[in-house]
XYZ file of C-alpha atoms in Angstrom:
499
model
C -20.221 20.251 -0.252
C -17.490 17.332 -1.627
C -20.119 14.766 -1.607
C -21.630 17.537 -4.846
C -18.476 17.946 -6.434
C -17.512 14.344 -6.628
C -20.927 13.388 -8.041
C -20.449 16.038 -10.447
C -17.107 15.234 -11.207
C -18.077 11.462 -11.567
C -20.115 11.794 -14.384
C -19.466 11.466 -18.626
C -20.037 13.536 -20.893
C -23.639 12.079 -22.146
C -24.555 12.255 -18.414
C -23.856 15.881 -18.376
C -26.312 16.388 -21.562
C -28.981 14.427 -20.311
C -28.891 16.802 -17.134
C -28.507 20.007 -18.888
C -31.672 18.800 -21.074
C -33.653 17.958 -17.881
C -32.846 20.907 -16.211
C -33.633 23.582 -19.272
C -37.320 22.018 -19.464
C -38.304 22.601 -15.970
C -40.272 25.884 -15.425
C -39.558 26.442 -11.834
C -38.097 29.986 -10.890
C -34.407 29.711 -10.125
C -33.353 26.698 -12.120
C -30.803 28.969 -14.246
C -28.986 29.602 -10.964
C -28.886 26.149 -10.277
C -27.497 25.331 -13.698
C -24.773 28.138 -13.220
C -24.241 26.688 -9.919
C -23.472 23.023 -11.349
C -21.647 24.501 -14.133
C -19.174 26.626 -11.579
C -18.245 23.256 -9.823
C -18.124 21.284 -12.975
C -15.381 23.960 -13.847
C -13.242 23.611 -10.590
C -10.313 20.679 -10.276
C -10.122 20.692 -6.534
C -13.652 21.553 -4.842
C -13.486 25.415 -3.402
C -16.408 26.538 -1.772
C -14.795 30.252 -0.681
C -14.861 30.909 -4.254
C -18.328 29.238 -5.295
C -19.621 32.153 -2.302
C -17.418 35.053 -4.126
C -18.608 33.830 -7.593
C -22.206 34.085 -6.687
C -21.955 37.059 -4.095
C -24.304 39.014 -5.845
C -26.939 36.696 -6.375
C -30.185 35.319 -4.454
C -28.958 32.142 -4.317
C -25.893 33.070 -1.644
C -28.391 33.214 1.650
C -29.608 29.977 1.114
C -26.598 28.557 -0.539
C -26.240 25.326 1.643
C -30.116 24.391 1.168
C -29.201 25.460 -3.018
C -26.301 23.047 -2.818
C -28.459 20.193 -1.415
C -31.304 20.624 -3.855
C -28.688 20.664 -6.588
C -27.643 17.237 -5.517
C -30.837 15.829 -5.020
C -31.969 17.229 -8.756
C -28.919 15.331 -9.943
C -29.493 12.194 -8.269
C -32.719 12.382 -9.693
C -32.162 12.935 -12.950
C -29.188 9.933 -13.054
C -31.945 7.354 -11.616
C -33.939 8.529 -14.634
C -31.188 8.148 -17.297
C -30.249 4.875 -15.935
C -33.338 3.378 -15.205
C -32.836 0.710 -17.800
C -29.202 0.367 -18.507
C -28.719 -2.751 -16.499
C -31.384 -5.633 -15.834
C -31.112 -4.730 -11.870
C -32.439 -1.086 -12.525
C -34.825 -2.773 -14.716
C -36.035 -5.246 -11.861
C -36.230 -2.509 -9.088
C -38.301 -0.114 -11.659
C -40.143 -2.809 -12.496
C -41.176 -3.579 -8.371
C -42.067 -0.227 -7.900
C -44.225 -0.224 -10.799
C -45.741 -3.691 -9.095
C -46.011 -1.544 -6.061
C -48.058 1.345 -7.453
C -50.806 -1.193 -9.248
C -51.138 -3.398 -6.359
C -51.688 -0.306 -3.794
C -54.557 1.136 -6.927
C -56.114 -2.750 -6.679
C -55.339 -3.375 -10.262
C -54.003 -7.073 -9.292
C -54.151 -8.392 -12.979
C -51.771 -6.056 -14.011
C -49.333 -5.581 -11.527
C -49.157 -9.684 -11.519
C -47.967 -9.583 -14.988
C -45.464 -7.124 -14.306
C -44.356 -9.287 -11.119
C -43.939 -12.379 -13.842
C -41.820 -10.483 -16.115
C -39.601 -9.280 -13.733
C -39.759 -12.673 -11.705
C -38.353 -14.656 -15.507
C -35.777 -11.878 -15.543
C -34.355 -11.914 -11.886
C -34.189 -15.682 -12.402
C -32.063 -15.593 -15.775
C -29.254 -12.922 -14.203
C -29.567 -14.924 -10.987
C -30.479 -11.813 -9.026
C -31.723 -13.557 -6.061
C -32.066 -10.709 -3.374
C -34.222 -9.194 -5.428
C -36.043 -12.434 -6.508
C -37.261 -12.935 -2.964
C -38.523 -9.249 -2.761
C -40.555 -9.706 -6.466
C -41.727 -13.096 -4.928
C -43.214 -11.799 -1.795
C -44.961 -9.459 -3.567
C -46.353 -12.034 -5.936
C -47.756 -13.323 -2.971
C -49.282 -10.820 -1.895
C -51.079 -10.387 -5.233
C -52.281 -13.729 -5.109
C -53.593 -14.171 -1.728
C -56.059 -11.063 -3.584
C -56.680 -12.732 -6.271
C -57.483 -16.071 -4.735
C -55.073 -18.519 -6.171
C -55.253 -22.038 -5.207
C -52.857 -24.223 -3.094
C -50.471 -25.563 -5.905
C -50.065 -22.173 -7.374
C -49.023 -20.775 -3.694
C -46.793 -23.783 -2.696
C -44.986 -23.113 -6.113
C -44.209 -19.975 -5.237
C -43.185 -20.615 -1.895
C -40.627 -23.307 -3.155
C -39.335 -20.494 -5.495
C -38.871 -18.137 -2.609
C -37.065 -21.390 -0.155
C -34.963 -21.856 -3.547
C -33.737 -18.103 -4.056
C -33.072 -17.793 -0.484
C -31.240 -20.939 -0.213
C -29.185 -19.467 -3.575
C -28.922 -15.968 -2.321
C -27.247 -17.612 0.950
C -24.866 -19.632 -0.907
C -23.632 -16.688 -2.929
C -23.883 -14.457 0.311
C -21.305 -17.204 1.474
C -18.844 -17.024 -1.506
C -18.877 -13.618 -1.024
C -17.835 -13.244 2.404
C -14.737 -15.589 1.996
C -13.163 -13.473 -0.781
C -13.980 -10.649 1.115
C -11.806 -11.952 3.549
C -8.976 -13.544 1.556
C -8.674 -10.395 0.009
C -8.829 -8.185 2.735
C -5.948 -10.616 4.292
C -4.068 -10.302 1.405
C -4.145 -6.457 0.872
C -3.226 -6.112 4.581
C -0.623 -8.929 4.984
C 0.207 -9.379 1.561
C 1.988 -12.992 0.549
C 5.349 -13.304 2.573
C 5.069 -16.908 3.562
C 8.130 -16.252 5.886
C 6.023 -14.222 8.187
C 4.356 -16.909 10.946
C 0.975 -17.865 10.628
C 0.365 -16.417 7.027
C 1.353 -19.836 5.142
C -1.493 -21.885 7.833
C -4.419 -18.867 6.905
C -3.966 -19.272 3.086
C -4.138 -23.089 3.562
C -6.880 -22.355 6.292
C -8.656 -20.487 3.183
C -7.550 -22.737 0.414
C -9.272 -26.077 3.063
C -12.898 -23.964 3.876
C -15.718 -26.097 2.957
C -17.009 -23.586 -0.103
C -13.537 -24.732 -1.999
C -13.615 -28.480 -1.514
C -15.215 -31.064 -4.231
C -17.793 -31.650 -1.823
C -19.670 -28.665 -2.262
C -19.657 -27.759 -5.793
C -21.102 -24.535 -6.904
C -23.933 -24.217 -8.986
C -24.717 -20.934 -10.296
C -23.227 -18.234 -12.078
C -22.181 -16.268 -9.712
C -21.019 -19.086 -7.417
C -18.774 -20.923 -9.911
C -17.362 -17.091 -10.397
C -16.272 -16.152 -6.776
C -14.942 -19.905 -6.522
C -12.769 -19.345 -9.098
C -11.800 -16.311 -7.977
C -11.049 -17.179 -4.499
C -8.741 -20.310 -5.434
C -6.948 -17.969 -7.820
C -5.984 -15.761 -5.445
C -5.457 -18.309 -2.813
C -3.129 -20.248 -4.980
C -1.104 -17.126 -6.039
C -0.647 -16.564 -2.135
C 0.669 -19.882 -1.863
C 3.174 -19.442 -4.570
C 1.504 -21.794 -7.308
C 1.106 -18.984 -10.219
C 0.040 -21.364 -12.216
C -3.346 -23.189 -10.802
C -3.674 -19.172 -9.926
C -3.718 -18.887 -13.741
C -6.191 -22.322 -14.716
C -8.560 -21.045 -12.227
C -8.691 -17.883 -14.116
C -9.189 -18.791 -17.585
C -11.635 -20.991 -15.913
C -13.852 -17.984 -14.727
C -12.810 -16.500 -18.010
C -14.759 -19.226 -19.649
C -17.707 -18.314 -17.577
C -18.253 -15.275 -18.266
C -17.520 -15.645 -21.676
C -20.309 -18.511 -21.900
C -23.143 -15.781 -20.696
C -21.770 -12.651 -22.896
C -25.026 -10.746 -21.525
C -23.173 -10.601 -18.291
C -20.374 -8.592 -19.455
C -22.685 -5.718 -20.205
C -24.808 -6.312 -17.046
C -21.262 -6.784 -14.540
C -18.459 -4.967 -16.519
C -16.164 -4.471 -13.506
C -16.341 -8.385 -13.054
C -14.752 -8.347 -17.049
C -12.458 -6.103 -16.253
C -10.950 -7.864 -13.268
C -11.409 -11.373 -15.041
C -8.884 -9.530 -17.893
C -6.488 -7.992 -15.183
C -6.113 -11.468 -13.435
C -5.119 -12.859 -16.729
C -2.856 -10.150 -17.138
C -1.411 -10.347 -13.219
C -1.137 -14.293 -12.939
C 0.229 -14.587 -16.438
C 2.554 -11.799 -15.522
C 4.312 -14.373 -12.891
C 4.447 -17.210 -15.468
C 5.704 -15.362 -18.182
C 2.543 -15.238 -20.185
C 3.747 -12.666 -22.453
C 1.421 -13.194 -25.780
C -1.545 -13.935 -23.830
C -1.138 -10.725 -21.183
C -0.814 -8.621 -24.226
C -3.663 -9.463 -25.848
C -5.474 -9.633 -22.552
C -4.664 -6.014 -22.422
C -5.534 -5.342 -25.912
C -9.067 -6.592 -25.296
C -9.158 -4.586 -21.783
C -8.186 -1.402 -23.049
C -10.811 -1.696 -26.312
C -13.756 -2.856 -23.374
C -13.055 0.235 -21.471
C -13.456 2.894 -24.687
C -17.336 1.688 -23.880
C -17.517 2.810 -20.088
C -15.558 5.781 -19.792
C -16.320 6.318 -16.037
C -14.262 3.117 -14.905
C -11.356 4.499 -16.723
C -9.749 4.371 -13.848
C -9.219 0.852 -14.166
C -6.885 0.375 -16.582
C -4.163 1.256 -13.794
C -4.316 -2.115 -12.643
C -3.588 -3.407 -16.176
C -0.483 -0.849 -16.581
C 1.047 -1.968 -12.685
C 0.426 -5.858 -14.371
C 1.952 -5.156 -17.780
C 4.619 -3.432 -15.866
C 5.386 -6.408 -13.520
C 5.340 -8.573 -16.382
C 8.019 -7.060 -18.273
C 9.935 -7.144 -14.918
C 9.391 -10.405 -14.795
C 11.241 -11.175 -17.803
C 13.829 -8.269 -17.221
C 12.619 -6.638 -20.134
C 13.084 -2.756 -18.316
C 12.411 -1.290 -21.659
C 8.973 -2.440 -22.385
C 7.857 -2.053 -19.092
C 9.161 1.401 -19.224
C 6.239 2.021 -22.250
C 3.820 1.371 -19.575
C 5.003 3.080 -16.913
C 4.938 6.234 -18.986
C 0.804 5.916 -19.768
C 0.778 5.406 -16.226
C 2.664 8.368 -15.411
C 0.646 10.285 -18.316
C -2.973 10.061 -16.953
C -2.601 9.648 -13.038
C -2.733 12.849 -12.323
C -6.357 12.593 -13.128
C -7.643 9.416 -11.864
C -5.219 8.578 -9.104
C -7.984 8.961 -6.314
C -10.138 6.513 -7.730
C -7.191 4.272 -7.518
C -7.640 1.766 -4.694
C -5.037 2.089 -1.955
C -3.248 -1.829 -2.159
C -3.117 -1.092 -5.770
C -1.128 2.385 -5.397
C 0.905 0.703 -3.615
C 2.100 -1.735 -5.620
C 1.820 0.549 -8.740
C 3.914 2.908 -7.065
C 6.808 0.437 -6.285
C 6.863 -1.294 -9.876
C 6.989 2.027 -11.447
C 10.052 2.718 -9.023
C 11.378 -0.899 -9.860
C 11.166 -0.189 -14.055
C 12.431 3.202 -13.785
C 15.646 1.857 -11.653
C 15.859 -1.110 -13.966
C 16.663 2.086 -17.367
C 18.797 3.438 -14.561
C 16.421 6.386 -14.019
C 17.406 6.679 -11.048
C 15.516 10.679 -10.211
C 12.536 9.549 -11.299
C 12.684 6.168 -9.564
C 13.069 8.018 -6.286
C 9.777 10.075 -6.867
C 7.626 7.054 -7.354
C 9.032 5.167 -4.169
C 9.036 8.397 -1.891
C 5.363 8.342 -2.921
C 4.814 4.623 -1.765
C 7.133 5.732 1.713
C 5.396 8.830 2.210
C 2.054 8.966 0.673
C 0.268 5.502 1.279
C -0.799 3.692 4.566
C 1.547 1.734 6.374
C -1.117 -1.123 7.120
C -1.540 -1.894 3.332
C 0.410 -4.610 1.384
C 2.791 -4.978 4.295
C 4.998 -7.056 2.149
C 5.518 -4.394 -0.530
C 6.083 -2.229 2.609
C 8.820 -4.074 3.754
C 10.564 -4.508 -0.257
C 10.435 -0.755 -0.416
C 12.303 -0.059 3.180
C 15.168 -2.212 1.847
C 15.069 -1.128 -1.762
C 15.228 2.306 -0.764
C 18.715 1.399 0.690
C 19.576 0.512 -2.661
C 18.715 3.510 -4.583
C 20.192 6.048 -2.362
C 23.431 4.092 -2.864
C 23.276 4.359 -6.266
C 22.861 7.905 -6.412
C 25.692 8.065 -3.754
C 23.355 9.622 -0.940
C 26.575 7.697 1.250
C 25.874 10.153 4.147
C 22.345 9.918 4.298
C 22.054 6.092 4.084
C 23.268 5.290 8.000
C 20.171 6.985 8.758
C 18.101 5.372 6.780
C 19.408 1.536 7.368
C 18.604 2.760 11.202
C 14.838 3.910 10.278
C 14.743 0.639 8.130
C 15.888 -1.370 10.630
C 13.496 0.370 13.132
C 10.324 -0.452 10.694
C 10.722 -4.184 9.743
C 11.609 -4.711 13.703
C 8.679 -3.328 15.209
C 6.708 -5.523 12.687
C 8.193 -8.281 13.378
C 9.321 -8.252 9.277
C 13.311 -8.701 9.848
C 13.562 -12.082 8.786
C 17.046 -13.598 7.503
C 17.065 -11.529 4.202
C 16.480 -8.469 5.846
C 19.292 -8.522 8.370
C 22.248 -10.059 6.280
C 21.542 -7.310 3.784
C 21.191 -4.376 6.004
C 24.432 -5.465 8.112
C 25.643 -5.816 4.339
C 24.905 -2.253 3.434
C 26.447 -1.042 6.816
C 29.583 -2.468 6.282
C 29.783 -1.331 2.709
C 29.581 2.130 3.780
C 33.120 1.835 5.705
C 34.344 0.691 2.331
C 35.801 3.382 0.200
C 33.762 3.290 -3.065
C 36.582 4.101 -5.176
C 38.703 0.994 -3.956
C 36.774 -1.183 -6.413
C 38.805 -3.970 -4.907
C 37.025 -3.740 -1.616
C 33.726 -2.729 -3.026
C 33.267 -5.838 -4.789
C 35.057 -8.048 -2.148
C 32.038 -7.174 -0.274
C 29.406 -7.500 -2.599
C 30.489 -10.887 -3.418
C 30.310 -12.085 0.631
C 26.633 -10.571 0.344
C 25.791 -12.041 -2.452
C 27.792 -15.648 -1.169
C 25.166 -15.315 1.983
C 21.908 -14.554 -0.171
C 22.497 -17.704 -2.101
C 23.002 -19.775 0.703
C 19.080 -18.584 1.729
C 18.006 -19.493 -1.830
C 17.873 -23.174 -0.304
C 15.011 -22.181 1.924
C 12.020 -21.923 -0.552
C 10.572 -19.265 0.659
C 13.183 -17.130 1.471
C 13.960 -17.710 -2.221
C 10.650 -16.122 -3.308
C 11.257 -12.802 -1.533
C 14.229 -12.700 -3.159
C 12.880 -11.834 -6.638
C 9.092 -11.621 -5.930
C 9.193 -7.539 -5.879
C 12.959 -7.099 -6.172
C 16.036 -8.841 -7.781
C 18.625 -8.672 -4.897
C 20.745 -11.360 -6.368
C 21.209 -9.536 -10.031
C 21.746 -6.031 -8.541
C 24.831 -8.148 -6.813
C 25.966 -9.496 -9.610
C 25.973 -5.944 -11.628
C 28.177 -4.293 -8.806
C 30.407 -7.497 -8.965
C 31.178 -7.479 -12.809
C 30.137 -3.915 -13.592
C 27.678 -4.468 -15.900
C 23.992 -2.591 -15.918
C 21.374 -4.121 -14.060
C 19.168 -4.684 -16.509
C 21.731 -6.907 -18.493
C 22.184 -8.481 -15.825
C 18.489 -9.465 -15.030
């Protein structure tokens, strides 16, 4: 039963107690076995359930072990609701409705209204208006018993025709990030590739963006940040990217009880600091962006996972500045704890992690262990996510392999290459100067340094000559420097001097 083992392997170490606790002061028969039971999967790193069987062969609980398994779950789910029925203000309003509930179904309409107010003033300050409109209609229902009089009732239904005008307008913020992001992760930003330049701007130009509709609340002022951010970044302007983030920074700075309440939105406030001020060199503020991140974490141990978005940005920013060596620092935590939080780690980020801890390793001429990480990208992650890293890594496998002299594997591979970017319509002007490049260096002999760099200089001659299209010129550094691995073949010198 995964859907066991992954609960059980989701929770801390206070989580664990708190069951173990609940469990030993139950009295029903069996609930030893069921603690055994928990404790056997807690113990395994890949769920087994052959072995759970062989474990418990010899016990009662093996004929009914499905139905033991599902009770186990269900005990667990119920004893997590219990430990965190007041660690955030919207398991505090939900507990506090079904409280409401049980009063108003016993008649006892004085009370359960002044549970309905307190959680009404509470929904109201955190701006949780779903659940706002479900405390509201209950109020009403509480005061149609009681007999309130017109005024009271028409306030109450201006409160509800205010939440759920509110709860819209959020509901709206949400669904275009949702799909700028979703865009994004798929497409990625390659503003050569038709139509992707006229759907950022189609983004950038909705209605929810413009000075005409200016957001309110909390939350809306927080996903309109976020969405020009990322809509800027697409568009190649790093730097409103950047304003817009310290600007929902500021935010949720200016209501600190949010940042207990919403960690995760902290956390990816902090990471967009660290990823925008990556591009503009940003160096002091990223690391102390990550400073803070990494001390907010030690507090919620279950969204460790997290923090791998911060290592793939503090990565990328010391490739940014060619700094190979620092970058390296973080690409070694990286490499340290994946192993045990990589499948919590969202696909489009893998993806790029994957090919910046390629790019840093290559950069300290690494070259092995540069080849692991981008045969995971090639081989381990899906083809439809962050096309544009997809496309970086078909080329800039090319480049490694001639580096570690793979000279008769790489026809092959400039054929599957070629194959890849053509049936996605990827093999722009880049692509095909530098794979008809790489095919002609290959009837070079390498040790005829004469030719070699005769060669590399006519590449390099016909990349600059692109550089005059702008956004050829972003590709051209955005997740690789083509231009500076040139020049290091051209004047023998390491790449990361050169860069």
């Amino acid at each position: 039963m995964e859907k066991l083992f992954s609960l059980i392997k989701s929770l801390d170490g206070m989580e664990k107690r708190y069951f173990k606790l609940a469990v030993s002061v139950h009295k029903e028969a069996g609930m030893k076995n069921y603690m055994r039971l928990f404790t056997a999967i807690a113990k395994q790193r890949t769920y087994n359930d052959e072995a759970l069987r062989e474990e418990f062969k010899n016990d009662a609980i093996v004929k009914r072990f499905d139905m033991s398994k599902n009770y186990l779950y269900r005990l667990l789910l119920n004893t997590l609701q219990n430990y965190h029925r007041n660690s955030s203000v919207e398991l505090q309003l939900i507990n506090l409705l079904n409280r409401a509930s049980v009063l108003y179904n016993k008649m006892l309409y004085k009370s359960c209204m002044e549970l309905l107010n307190k959680a009404r003033e509470l929904a109201k300050r955190y701006e949780y208006y779903e659940l706002l409109l479900q405390i509201i209609q209950k109020t009403v229902q509480v005061a149609i018993e009681e007999g309130k009089d017109t005024a009271y009732m028409d306030q109450l239904y201006k409160e509800h025709e205010h939440a759920l005008e509110r709860s819209r307008r959020i509901n709206d913020y949400r669904k275009l990030y949702q799909r700028l992001y979703t865009f994004f992760t798929t497409k990625g930003n390659d503003l050569r590739v038709g139509g992707i330049k006229t759907q950022y701007l189609k983004f950038l130009n909705d209605p929810l963006l413009s000075n005409v509709q200016k957001p309110t609340g909390y939350e809306e002022k927080s996903y309109y940040y976020l969405t020009h951010s990322l809509c800027y970044f697409c568009l190649g302007e790093a730097d409103k990217s950047y304003e817009y983030t310290q600007l929902r920074l500021n935010l949720i700075k200016s209501r600190p009880e949010r940042m207990v309440e919403d960690p995760d939105t902290y956390v990816i406030v902090l990471n967009s600091v660290i990823f925008y001020g990556s591009v503009i060199y940003k160096i002091r503020e990223c690391e102390s962006a990550f400073t803070k991140l990494e001390q907010f974490l030690v507090n919620f141990p279950s969204k460790r996972h997290k923090i791998f978005v911060a290592y793939d940005n503090m990565i990328a920013l010391y490739l940014t500045a060619g700094k190979f060596k620092e970058g390296l620092v973080y690409a070694n935590k990286a490499k340290a704890e994946l192993a045990v939080y990589e499948e919590k780690v969202f696909a489009s980020n893998k993806v790029s992690l994957y090919h910046d801890m390629f790019y840093v390793y290559f950069g300290c001429q690494q070259f092995e262990e540069s080849l692991e990480w981008l045969n995971k990208l090639l081989n381990e992650t899906k083809l439809n996510v962050r096309e544009d890293i997809q496309v970086t890594a078909r080329m800039t496998n090319l480049i490694l392999h001639y580096e570690l002299k793979h000279f008769d594997l790489l026809p092959y591979l400039i054929r599957r290459a070629y194959s890849f970017l053509y049936k996605r319509k990827r093999l722009h002007k880049l692509e095909k100067i530098f794979l008809n490049f790489l095919g002609k260096l290959l009837h070079v002999n390498p040790y005829v340094k004469k030719e070699l760099i005769a060669v590399f200089i006519e590449i390099k001659d016909a990349l600059e000559q692109l550089t005059r299209d702008p956004n050829e010129a972003m590709v051209m550094t955005e997740y690789f420097d083509y231009i500076s691995w040139l020049d290091s073949k051209i004047n023998n010198r390491s790449f990361e001097r050169i860069v």
